[in-house]
């Protein structure tokens, strides 16, 4: 009787996925999974005006100065504290203040892989919000609009359920004074809390934690919140109640991708960073500037991108791997120095929070178009390591992995995140920090000799001794960008070949150590979707839906972009089509950046790609529509 | 309490025996015979010997150019970095390793052209290190192109009719940027060169020396007017000059070539090293006795 849109995916999961295919091992399959779109269904025992639901997608649409982000943030944090899964999605205009902005929250008692394609509830603050976003509602969805600002379209009244609330005036009534534009977000939070029977005392605690230091703001926020909560919404529509989350008993933390990167780096033992502000990277440096001194570290805001990477390399040379970061344009500026790091074999972590490019491009929109510069953006033969984080939780652990690879292989490691991952909020299992936090302080014990670029080292990895280490034979090496001998002294071209090979071989060794990822949903079939980075969620949901429709589709997600793990060719061989799913252009030759990399390694013409460049994350249905057998067959062949 | 990288790194242990000039001599230098840079190298080795800095406690950083080959010729920790960016690299060392003596060597191209931005900002930040600019008014390594300090009318391969771009006055530039120790010397006056290097090393902060260092190959005789040995004049800054007087320093720097030699400006503005260490001390006073993971646990407690 609990028919709903998501039941089929859970059902298919039970008998098709087999063992070990689920990405998050801690998540058990969820059997009770009712979506809000099935509002007509009332489970037995529930009061007719309170519907039990297992998930909801709520979209707030207003202007960026209305505090839409903090409103969504409160809901996300509440979900984290209520043992529920949550994922958010936001857009912001590239202006300091003003401009349309949205924040979408998907809360569920079961797994959440994406922020949701379509919304169950739209809260529209303005006419432009109403008009631009009503189409994002599911059929039969509820639009709550500020009746002081919005004139609803009569033609849409039958398609969507309309609830008008004079939010502007009621907020002024609640707070008084001239706070006309302030506090509407908190009023709306009250409305939503009532609508979804959210835990009021937990929300009050969150509001108090957020605004506690500003007495007037706190008072007004609570007044507006309670006014919204007291509004007699229940007379207009039924209210909803989430079933208990399946993460019961699990301690969760709630943060966005940039926060997870910053804390991951600190947990890994990084105590020095340097950068220049650029959207959407900037919060990472802001957080590290604020946090590092507590741990005895420093983050420096530099005069430019080149100074930043140079300062980080200098600190790494000092004995402790350091970090710099940016977005695409800044990564381009850092390229020469990163290649020095490759040549001098200096450990370094470079974070690239990708945005739409090239050039200034789309500063506040998402794209995955920096794979090529990350992997190939060096002059000369300059192999480096490139990792791509897949979720907010994975940002935390990828940062640690990057630090450890940089140290072990004495090489620059680039971590690719992106604008959507940077700004979306997720709840994830609280890491065991006592176990995870590393001490990577340098040691300065005397050594008898130091030969960093030892050609006879079996792994080919340079072994630097940090300055301050007495070298008893009195021969001090040079860290250098010139082609060099084993001590770092300028070398003749005949040493270039062996040294180039040395720098390449150590990363081939790393590639051999990496385990090929498991496929998702099936080990063989017609179509294998290959993704990288933040698209993991929508690709998996798309696979679930396509399989429910009878398509033979599976997925593979890559976290290690360069070097690639070995063994992918065996996985590809079990599928008729290998299609990468990427937020970048199909390029001059018809395939995206990852597809190009895979084709160059495997020379396999069945590798093609599904691309998009609209500055938005993949919707599940976009992928589903384009992965049907017919759609794949119709793809151009090159 | 968590370890502070700024304050509590182990201090490099003292060398067990006397450091000799032989210990400190590195690779055979590749400069042209007669190059002014030889003199800078010789006096730098003399300085290290005189101060008895243990070899492991010295880090020499350079960018690209003839003078930037410097680290290969000294037997201590050395870094041969990319063009123009030696200063931020050295800043990364200085801020994380207060136990080290950080020196940067470079030319006029590194300091005032490709790396001009970094000279300005390292001066502004007042990072603790010593920076010696060997100014030869020409790009020598790439074989005779105009440099940012080439006088108007210099005939080079990129200005065959004589250069037309106004040269930079390094001392004025450094004053405007807020450098806290600015001196000028010449490779032809060894005693003065050593004296300036010693004063720069003793300075707490960013100590910069502009050292005229003749390119005998492309610019022979260019600095004759600055040396009595070639019938020129090595005029010291008047003893009456107040080194804390920025305006007076600016006026002295405006004197036509060969100008004045000595310390133009010196102030005791706090270093970035100290200011950052103060921030750490203040922040760590709130987390006393806590392990790193406990500090993060407290932060995560607010992210629920």
Short mmCIF file of C-alpha atoms in Angstrom, two decimals, chain B residues 106-248:
data_model
loop_
_atom_site.label_atom_id
_atom_site.label_comp_id
_atom_site.label_asym_id
_atom_site.label_seq_id
_atom_site.Cartn_x
_atom_site.Cartn_y
_atom_site.Cartn_z
CA UNK B 106 68.84 37.55 -6.58
CA UNK B 107 69.25 40.10 -9.30
CA UNK B 108 67.44 43.22 -10.44
CA UNK B 109 65.13 41.22 -12.72
CA UNK B 110 64.01 38.92 -9.92
CA UNK B 111 63.59 41.73 -7.43
CA UNK B 112 62.14 44.59 -9.44
CA UNK B 113 60.62 43.11 -12.57
CA UNK B 114 59.10 39.61 -12.55
CA UNK B 115 59.13 39.48 -8.76
CA UNK B 116 58.41 43.15 -8.06
CA UNK B 117 55.09 42.38 -6.45
CA UNK B 118 56.73 40.02 -3.99
CA UNK B 119 59.43 42.53 -3.05
CA UNK B 120 56.71 45.02 -2.22
CA UNK B 121 54.65 42.59 -0.15
CA UNK B 122 57.51 40.88 1.66
CA UNK B 123 58.65 44.35 2.70
CA UNK B 124 55.12 45.31 3.75
CA UNK B 125 54.76 42.12 5.79
CA UNK B 126 58.22 42.59 7.29
CA UNK B 127 59.14 38.91 7.18
CA UNK B 128 62.33 38.07 9.00
CA UNK B 129 65.07 37.38 6.43
CA UNK B 130 68.04 38.96 4.65
CA UNK B 131 67.71 39.80 0.96
CA UNK B 132 70.71 40.74 -1.19
CA UNK B 133 69.91 42.14 -4.64
CA UNK B 134 72.93 42.01 -6.93
CA UNK B 135 72.03 44.86 -9.25
CA UNK B 136 73.92 44.82 -12.57
CA UNK B 137 71.47 46.87 -14.68
CA UNK B 138 71.17 44.14 -17.28
CA UNK B 139 69.83 40.64 -17.94
CA UNK B 140 73.03 38.65 -18.18
CA UNK B 141 71.95 35.01 -18.15
CA UNK B 142 69.75 35.51 -21.22
CA UNK B 143 72.58 37.55 -22.75
CA UNK B 144 72.02 41.26 -22.67
CA UNK B 145 68.44 42.43 -22.51
CA UNK B 146 67.18 45.56 -20.75
CA UNK B 147 66.54 45.20 -17.01
CA UNK B 148 64.21 47.24 -14.79
CA UNK B 149 67.22 49.18 -13.50
CA UNK B 150 68.92 49.76 -16.87
CA UNK B 151 69.56 53.52 -17.17
CA UNK B 152 67.74 55.36 -19.95
CA UNK B 153 69.58 54.93 -23.24
CA UNK B 154 71.10 51.54 -22.35
CA UNK B 155 71.87 49.70 -25.56
CA UNK B 156 70.80 46.09 -25.25
CA UNK B 157 69.51 43.39 -27.58
CA UNK B 158 65.93 44.38 -26.74
CA UNK B 159 66.69 48.13 -26.98
CA UNK B 160 69.05 48.41 -29.89
CA UNK B 161 68.37 52.16 -30.12
CA UNK B 162 68.85 52.63 -26.37
CA UNK B 163 66.30 51.92 -23.64
CA UNK B 164 63.36 54.30 -23.33
CA UNK B 165 61.62 53.06 -20.17
CA UNK B 166 62.24 54.91 -16.93
CA UNK B 167 64.41 52.72 -14.66
CA UNK B 168 63.27 51.76 -11.19
CA UNK B 169 65.07 53.31 -8.24
CA UNK B 170 65.35 50.29 -5.90
CA UNK B 171 65.81 52.32 -2.73
CA UNK B 172 62.77 54.50 -3.38
CA UNK B 173 60.75 51.43 -4.25
CA UNK B 174 61.72 49.67 -1.03
CA UNK B 175 61.01 52.76 1.07
CA UNK B 176 57.54 53.10 -0.42
CA UNK B 177 56.87 49.40 0.19
CA UNK B 178 57.68 49.70 3.89
CA UNK B 179 60.91 47.72 4.10
CA UNK B 180 62.34 48.06 7.60
CA UNK B 181 66.04 47.87 6.69
CA UNK B 182 67.35 49.30 3.42
CA UNK B 183 71.04 49.58 2.57
CA UNK B 184 73.10 50.16 -0.56
CA UNK B 185 76.60 48.96 -1.23
CA UNK B 186 78.89 47.81 -4.01
CA UNK B 187 80.83 44.65 -4.79
CA UNK B 188 83.93 46.82 -5.29
CA UNK B 189 84.04 47.82 -1.60
CA UNK B 190 84.41 44.53 0.36
CA UNK B 191 84.62 46.07 3.82
CA UNK B 192 81.48 48.08 3.30
CA UNK B 193 79.66 45.11 1.74
CA UNK B 194 80.44 42.92 4.75
CA UNK B 195 79.45 45.70 7.12
CA UNK B 196 76.07 46.08 5.39
CA UNK B 197 75.46 42.31 5.37
CA UNK B 198 76.21 42.13 9.07
CA UNK B 199 73.86 45.00 9.83
CA UNK B 200 71.12 43.35 7.73
CA UNK B 201 71.57 40.01 9.49
CA UNK B 202 71.36 41.74 12.87
CA UNK B 203 68.15 43.48 11.84
CA UNK B 204 64.96 41.89 13.16
CA UNK B 205 62.76 41.89 10.07
CA UNK B 206 63.11 42.20 6.32
CA UNK B 207 66.66 43.47 5.66
CA UNK B 208 67.40 44.40 2.05
CA UNK B 209 70.70 45.33 0.47
CA UNK B 210 71.03 46.68 -3.03
CA UNK B 211 74.57 45.76 -4.05
CA UNK B 212 75.96 47.16 -7.30
CA UNK B 213 77.56 44.16 -8.96
CA UNK B 214 79.09 44.79 -12.33
CA UNK B 215 78.34 42.61 -15.34
CA UNK B 216 81.81 42.66 -16.91
CA UNK B 217 80.51 41.00 -20.03
CA UNK B 218 77.56 43.17 -21.04
CA UNK B 219 78.00 46.26 -18.91
CA UNK B 220 81.76 46.76 -18.43
CA UNK B 221 82.63 49.93 -16.61
CA UNK B 222 79.03 50.72 -15.74
CA UNK B 223 79.84 51.26 -12.07
CA UNK B 224 83.27 52.92 -12.50
CA UNK B 225 81.86 56.18 -11.19
CA UNK B 226 81.09 54.44 -7.87
CA UNK B 227 84.62 53.30 -7.08
CA UNK B 228 87.76 55.30 -6.29
CA UNK B 229 89.81 52.54 -7.96
CA UNK B 230 88.30 53.56 -11.28
CA UNK B 231 88.48 57.27 -10.55
CA UNK B 232 84.98 57.36 -9.15
CA UNK B 233 83.57 58.22 -5.76
CA UNK B 234 82.11 55.89 -3.11
CA UNK B 235 80.23 58.45 -1.11
CA UNK B 236 78.93 57.31 2.27
CA UNK B 237 75.58 58.47 3.59
CA UNK B 238 76.36 61.46 5.84
CA UNK B 239 76.75 60.50 9.49
CA UNK B 240 74.11 63.11 10.33
CA UNK B 241 71.41 61.14 8.46
CA UNK B 242 68.65 59.89 10.76
CA UNK B 243 67.98 56.31 9.56
CA UNK B 244 64.45 56.42 10.95
CA UNK B 245 63.60 59.47 8.82
CA UNK B 246 61.79 58.09 5.80
CA UNK B 247 61.59 61.43 3.95
CA UNK B 248 65.29 62.13 4.41
#
